[in-house]
């Protein structure tokens, strides 16, 4: 009877007559609401401290609104002046230039545009400061063009105007070009900067190279340790893990000074090597304030991030697997390569990607022990954020770094599968 | 057992892990060609340790193990040619079933076509023909178990070791697999050393059972001997059901002894098996199915009056708990035959047994 009824009305109801679907939905909504409430604080926190800043960084890396703000008149006048024109812009443009400069100089904001244009061409900052100083005395001249050229000859140079025209848009690719050591030519085409002017490509390459080296070293050093940890008794392994985590617990300055004490030319290691006669006194090894210093120190710091995922994977491998292989005739080496190693790939992958991503963005250690040859891309990002104040370039470099990490992550997912990743 | 027929010989094997206590105390054991020998014993009695020493994963602290009369203490595991089935199967999760089976053949550099032939034959043997391409995780527990068995046999080892291979299966499957493994080993004429803590499994499968306790073989005998003629209280108790009385020997008549049950509950005539002389303490052991209810007076040397405390109807027999000789846990299995004794809970009855069935053993606690 009941089923026949249900078929007739096609609505199954609960005892009090509410349709079943609706009351189920209500019950589930209660649960969802609780879940949402539970994640809300963290979500807000992440939104404000992480997602919004990243979005802001993406915007900054292409933002060029400063041209429109400081040169509102000039930008409008320049819109019908062609980049490949062989003549200077017309008189109206120069009048707008004077007008914009007067406003900008009064509000003391015009030098910002000068700094911005200086990234593209040196001398622009000086030109803007000089012009801002002199523009106040300029009272409605007969020819604006002549008056500006009188202030500085550069206003009569067509290259100056081409630069302003090129950088007058709301958005600019110039930060990214700079980040790739490329530049825009006056005709709008791109080319690489000359060899000795290239900075960032080398730096990216060095960052990737060192990160790979560090990741490789942590695998080589971490694998046997993790294996040992996974085979000893729990009590012993807990104690050994504390030793592995020790780098986290020592203050950065203590660690750094001990590295310096150990690694410098007059340091402990060199002294021992010289003392043992393995090294001449006049060719002591340079192990700090260069790439070697960065690699040694960062391998030390990042080792736990390799050991812990490896350990957690190895703990799940029962000794009977290798024993089974051995009983079937496999040598210890074959049993390791064919049975043990393939089952720890998830741990190597997890540790590797963790260490690599941490290394590629590491800042403080290379800054302390890297000297000039061992600094990484993050150190330059920090430099542009806090010293040169070229935030656009810092943002572009940061964005490239972010994309690099994302690309790596996707690659890893394709090759190993992110679901196979086992952390701690 | 003569040494020329034995495949494996443990000679005076001792093993200690910590240097403080012996896990295996002086083990002497021969395993004959084609024999199915089971090591049976409670958990922690050293069975796995013995197997690991035989397979080469644990060194013996003292003594020598011989395989085909060659000492193997210094032979690494991969050169011993011993197949092994582990409790959790130890299948390689990153390989398919067929790859698992081919592994021992690959490490022997067997050529591809013969590998395939052998793998197929092994899979057919355990009725897993169509499952070669699956991963172990895609198989049920019983199927994984079969793969493990097939893998341990695929390279024709001289000897196969199995360490509680059925421990993780449910009861029905376990019993089915017991028969399968037994049949495979009989058909192939395998020599198997099998470890279990399940006495019925040991009774079902083995030619011979070595009962382990506390690192010592308590008795090593075929199943029927072990059941019917246990030589000490531990074996009597560990294998099959068993009524026990503790007492003191009061008279020694050569083949039989008289034992005074503690608390002056009475005197029992028993077969002298493993007991000293007059005045020594002893454990009497009596199987529940060897007790007669309401025997003819005088027909049996031991007849006592008991109270039936509990009757459980089990179809083929009625399990009855009596209080007799001051013990309230005396079990009698009354066969459900045409004219079996009719009892009621709380009623009294005479129960009796022969001196032959009641074995006077060592005084265990
Ligand atoms: N690797 C080991 N290290 C230390 N003690 C062990 C080890 N393996 C087993 N033992 C100890 O040896 C005894 C016998 O163990 P085992 O041979 O596994 O017994 P069984 O297999 O009969 O249960 C147990 O008390 C156990 O704690
Ligand atoms: Mg065991």
Tab-separated table of N, CA, C and O in Angstrom, chain A residues 339-397:
chain	number	residue	atom	x	y	z
A	339	UNK	N	61.970	-3.408	-4.185
A	339	UNK	CA	60.851	-3.482	-3.247
A	339	UNK	C	60.800	-2.270	-2.320
A	339	UNK	O	59.792	-1.578	-2.246
A	340	UNK	N	61.914	-1.979	-1.646
A	340	UNK	CA	61.848	-0.928	-0.624
A	340	UNK	C	61.741	0.454	-1.260
A	340	UNK	O	60.822	1.217	-0.959
A	341	UNK	N	62.665	0.743	-2.156
A	341	UNK	CA	62.718	2.080	-2.757
A	341	UNK	C	61.396	2.484	-3.424
A	341	UNK	O	60.890	3.574	-3.166
A	342	UNK	N	60.800	1.634	-4.274
A	342	UNK	CA	59.555	2.054	-4.933
A	342	UNK	C	58.449	2.403	-3.938
A	342	UNK	O	57.619	3.254	-4.213
A	343	UNK	N	58.494	1.766	-2.775
A	343	UNK	CA	57.449	2.057	-1.803
A	343	UNK	C	57.740	3.289	-0.961
A	343	UNK	O	56.903	3.695	-0.160
A	344	UNK	N	58.941	3.873	-1.130
A	344	UNK	CA	59.214	5.106	-0.406
A	344	UNK	C	59.161	6.318	-1.326
A	344	UNK	O	59.423	7.433	-0.902
A	345	UNK	N	58.816	6.085	-2.603
A	345	UNK	CA	58.796	7.192	-3.562
A	345	UNK	C	57.853	8.305	-3.097
A	345	UNK	O	58.163	9.493	-3.217
A	346	UNK	N	56.720	7.901	-2.508
A	346	UNK	CA	55.778	8.915	-2.028
A	346	UNK	C	56.443	9.814	-0.999
A	346	UNK	O	56.236	11.026	-1.003
A	347	UNK	N	57.253	9.235	-0.142
A	347	UNK	CA	57.943	10.022	0.875
A	347	UNK	C	59.022	10.903	0.269
A	347	UNK	O	59.168	12.074	0.637
A	348	UNK	N	59.767	10.362	-0.685
A	348	UNK	CA	60.798	11.160	-1.348
A	348	UNK	C	60.135	12.331	-2.068
A	348	UNK	O	60.599	13.466	-2.001
A	349	UNK	N	59.000	12.030	-2.732
A	349	UNK	CA	58.279	13.086	-3.449
A	349	UNK	C	57.785	14.163	-2.510
A	349	UNK	O	57.978	15.352	-2.754
A	350	UNK	N	57.162	13.734	-1.422
A	350	UNK	CA	56.605	14.707	-0.486
A	350	UNK	C	57.723	15.546	0.115
A	350	UNK	O	57.652	16.784	0.133
A	351	UNK	N	58.774	14.879	0.585
A	351	UNK	CA	59.893	15.603	1.175
A	351	UNK	C	60.568	16.485	0.143
A	351	UNK	O	60.906	17.635	0.411
A	352	UNK	N	60.740	15.953	-1.064
A	352	UNK	CA	61.424	16.693	-2.111
A	352	UNK	C	60.695	17.967	-2.487
A	352	UNK	O	61.285	19.044	-2.554
A	353	UNK	N	59.391	17.838	-2.676
A	353	UNK	CA	58.628	19.023	-3.108
A	353	UNK	C	58.584	20.036	-1.976
A	353	UNK	O	58.684	21.253	-2.187
A	354	UNK	N	58.510	19.538	-0.748
A	354	UNK	CA	58.481	20.436	0.402
A	354	UNK	C	59.795	21.202	0.509
A	354	UNK	O	59.819	22.433	0.617
A	355	UNK	N	60.892	20.482	0.457
A	355	UNK	CA	62.206	21.103	0.594
A	355	UNK	C	62.454	22.052	-0.575
A	355	UNK	O	62.909	23.173	-0.401
A	356	UNK	N	62.091	21.607	-1.778
A	356	UNK	CA	62.364	22.445	-2.947
A	356	UNK	C	61.582	23.746	-2.863
A	356	UNK	O	62.117	24.830	-3.091
A	357	UNK	N	60.305	23.656	-2.510
A	357	UNK	CA	59.478	24.861	-2.450
A	357	UNK	C	59.972	25.790	-1.344
A	357	UNK	O	60.024	27.007	-1.510
A	358	UNK	N	60.362	25.208	-0.216
A	358	UNK	CA	60.901	26.043	0.854
A	358	UNK	C	62.215	26.688	0.415
A	358	UNK	O	62.458	27.868	0.656
A	359	UNK	N	63.056	25.900	-0.265
A	359	UNK	CA	64.378	26.399	-0.641
A	359	UNK	C	64.268	27.515	-1.676
A	359	UNK	O	64.958	28.530	-1.593
A	360	UNK	N	63.348	27.342	-2.609
A	360	UNK	CA	63.270	28.280	-3.729
A	360	UNK	C	62.846	29.662	-3.237
A	360	UNK	O	63.157	30.679	-3.838
A	361	UNK	N	62.160	29.711	-2.107
A	361	UNK	CA	61.734	31.006	-1.586
A	361	UNK	C	62.460	31.401	-0.316
A	361	UNK	O	62.041	32.309	0.378
A	362	UNK	N	63.568	30.707	0.012
A	362	UNK	CA	64.228	30.977	1.289
A	362	UNK	C	64.948	32.309	1.267
A	362	UNK	O	65.529	32.705	0.271
A	363	UNK	N	64.892	33.015	2.399
A	363	UNK	CA	65.423	34.366	2.403
A	363	UNK	C	66.526	34.552	3.427
A	363	UNK	O	67.629	34.981	3.101
A	364	UNK	N	66.211	34.177	4.677
A	364	UNK	CA	67.061	34.664	5.760
A	364	UNK	C	68.446	34.019	5.743
A	364	UNK	O	69.461	34.691	5.894
A	365	UNK	N	68.496	32.693	5.498
A	365	UNK	CA	69.790	32.012	5.568
A	365	UNK	C	70.744	32.460	4.463
A	365	UNK	O	71.888	32.810	4.741
A	366	UNK	N	70.278	32.500	3.201
A	366	UNK	CA	71.186	33.009	2.171
A	366	UNK	C	71.615	34.441	2.458
A	366	UNK	O	72.750	34.825	2.166
A	367	UNK	N	70.723	35.221	3.050
A	367	UNK	CA	71.092	36.599	3.357
A	367	UNK	C	72.228	36.632	4.371
A	367	UNK	O	73.111	37.485	4.302
A	368	UNK	N	72.226	35.673	5.304
A	368	UNK	CA	73.233	35.708	6.366
A	368	UNK	C	74.542	35.054	5.958
A	368	UNK	O	75.609	35.519	6.331
A	369	UNK	N	74.461	33.939	5.232
A	369	UNK	CA	75.707	33.211	4.950
A	369	UNK	C	76.024	33.122	3.464
A	369	UNK	O	76.994	32.474	3.088
A	370	UNK	N	75.199	33.761	2.637
A	370	UNK	CA	75.369	33.575	1.200
A	370	UNK	C	76.335	34.545	0.550
A	370	UNK	O	76.722	34.356	-0.596
A	371	UNK	N	76.720	35.605	1.266
A	371	UNK	CA	77.560	36.612	0.635
A	371	UNK	C	76.863	37.175	-0.585
A	371	UNK	O	75.639	37.271	-0.624
A	372	UNK	N	77.623	37.558	-1.626
A	372	UNK	CA	76.966	38.042	-2.842
A	372	UNK	C	76.735	36.910	-3.817
A	372	UNK	O	75.798	36.930	-4.587
A	373	UNK	N	77.589	35.885	-3.755
A	373	UNK	CA	77.474	34.814	-4.735
A	373	UNK	C	76.435	33.777	-4.361
A	373	UNK	O	76.032	32.965	-5.172
A	374	UNK	N	76.027	33.792	-3.083
A	374	UNK	CA	75.105	32.745	-2.641
A	374	UNK	C	73.720	33.251	-2.333
A	374	UNK	O	72.940	32.540	-1.714
A	375	UNK	N	73.395	34.466	-2.777
A	375	UNK	CA	72.051	34.967	-2.508
A	375	UNK	C	71.082	34.422	-3.546
A	375	UNK	O	71.467	34.066	-4.650
A	376	UNK	N	69.827	34.368	-3.156
A	376	UNK	CA	68.801	33.791	-4.017
A	376	UNK	C	67.818	34.880	-4.429
A	376	UNK	O	67.926	36.032	-4.009
A	377	UNK	N	66.848	34.484	-5.222
A	377	UNK	CA	65.907	35.452	-5.782
A	377	UNK	C	65.154	36.195	-4.685
A	377	UNK	O	64.898	37.392	-4.785
A	378	UNK	N	64.848	35.506	-3.595
A	378	UNK	CA	64.097	36.145	-2.509
A	378	UNK	C	64.863	37.324	-1.935
A	378	UNK	O	64.269	38.315	-1.520
A	379	UNK	N	66.186	37.209	-1.887
A	379	UNK	CA	66.975	38.300	-1.346
A	379	UNK	C	66.822	39.548	-2.210
A	379	UNK	O	66.792	40.665	-1.695
A	380	UNK	N	66.694	39.342	-3.528
A	380	UNK	CA	66.500	40.500	-4.399
A	380	UNK	C	65.090	41.055	-4.288
A	380	UNK	O	64.879	42.253	-4.380
A	381	UNK	N	64.146	40.161	-4.084
A	381	UNK	CA	62.777	40.645	-3.868
A	381	UNK	C	62.764	41.523	-2.624
A	381	UNK	O	62.219	42.632	-2.623
A	382	UNK	N	63.411	41.039	-1.567
A	382	UNK	CA	63.458	41.808	-0.327
A	382	UNK	C	64.164	43.139	-0.561
A	382	UNK	O	63.733	44.181	-0.054
A	383	UNK	N	65.224	43.101	-1.343
A	383	UNK	CA	65.963	44.337	-1.634
A	383	UNK	C	65.056	45.349	-2.326
A	383	UNK	O	65.024	46.524	-1.972
A	384	UNK	N	64.272	44.883	-3.305
A	384	UNK	CA	63.412	45.819	-4.039
A	384	UNK	C	62.246	46.286	-3.193
A	384	UNK	O	61.734	47.374	-3.409
A	385	UNK	N	61.833	45.474	-2.237
A	385	UNK	CA	60.728	45.895	-1.380
A	385	UNK	C	61.202	46.937	-0.382
A	385	UNK	O	60.540	47.943	-0.159
A	386	UNK	N	62.376	46.723	0.209
A	386	UNK	CA	62.735	47.575	1.342
A	386	UNK	C	63.808	48.601	1.016
A	386	UNK	O	63.888	49.615	1.682
A	387	UNK	N	64.608	48.381	0.014
A	387	UNK	CA	65.695	49.330	-0.237
A	387	UNK	C	65.462	50.158	-1.496
A	387	UNK	O	65.397	51.375	-1.442
A	388	UNK	N	65.294	49.498	-2.635
A	388	UNK	CA	65.133	50.279	-3.862
A	388	UNK	C	63.709	50.759	-4.037
A	388	UNK	O	63.439	51.619	-4.854
A	389	UNK	N	62.786	50.208	-3.265
A	389	UNK	CA	61.374	50.591	-3.299
A	389	UNK	C	60.733	50.393	-4.666
A	389	UNK	O	59.743	51.021	-4.980
A	390	UNK	N	61.316	49.530	-5.484
A	390	UNK	CA	60.704	49.209	-6.775
A	390	UNK	C	59.733	48.038	-6.567
A	390	UNK	O	60.021	46.891	-6.875
A	391	UNK	N	58.573	48.375	-6.018
A	391	UNK	CA	57.634	47.329	-5.620
A	391	UNK	C	57.086	46.571	-6.816
A	391	UNK	O	56.768	45.396	-6.721
A	392	UNK	N	56.968	47.284	-7.942
A	392	UNK	CA	56.447	46.620	-9.138
A	392	UNK	C	57.355	45.468	-9.554
A	392	UNK	O	56.892	44.359	-9.823
A	393	UNK	N	58.659	45.714	-9.548
A	393	UNK	CA	59.610	44.678	-9.932
A	393	UNK	C	59.606	43.557	-8.898
A	393	UNK	O	59.605	42.372	-9.245
A	394	UNK	N	59.552	43.939	-7.610
A	394	UNK	CA	59.489	42.929	-6.554
A	394	UNK	C	58.267	42.048	-6.759
A	394	UNK	O	58.335	40.818	-6.647
A	395	UNK	N	57.139	42.691	-7.101
A	395	UNK	CA	55.904	41.929	-7.303
A	395	UNK	C	56.035	41.002	-8.501
A	395	UNK	O	55.597	39.846	-8.466
A	396	UNK	N	56.655	41.509	-9.580
A	396	UNK	CA	56.818	40.670	-10.776
A	396	UNK	C	57.697	39.463	-10.456
A	396	UNK	O	57.380	38.325	-10.812
A	397	UNK	N	58.814	39.706	-9.749
A	397	UNK	CA	59.707	38.604	-9.383
A	397	UNK	C	58.972	37.608	-8.493
A	397	UNK	O	59.075	36.384	-8.676
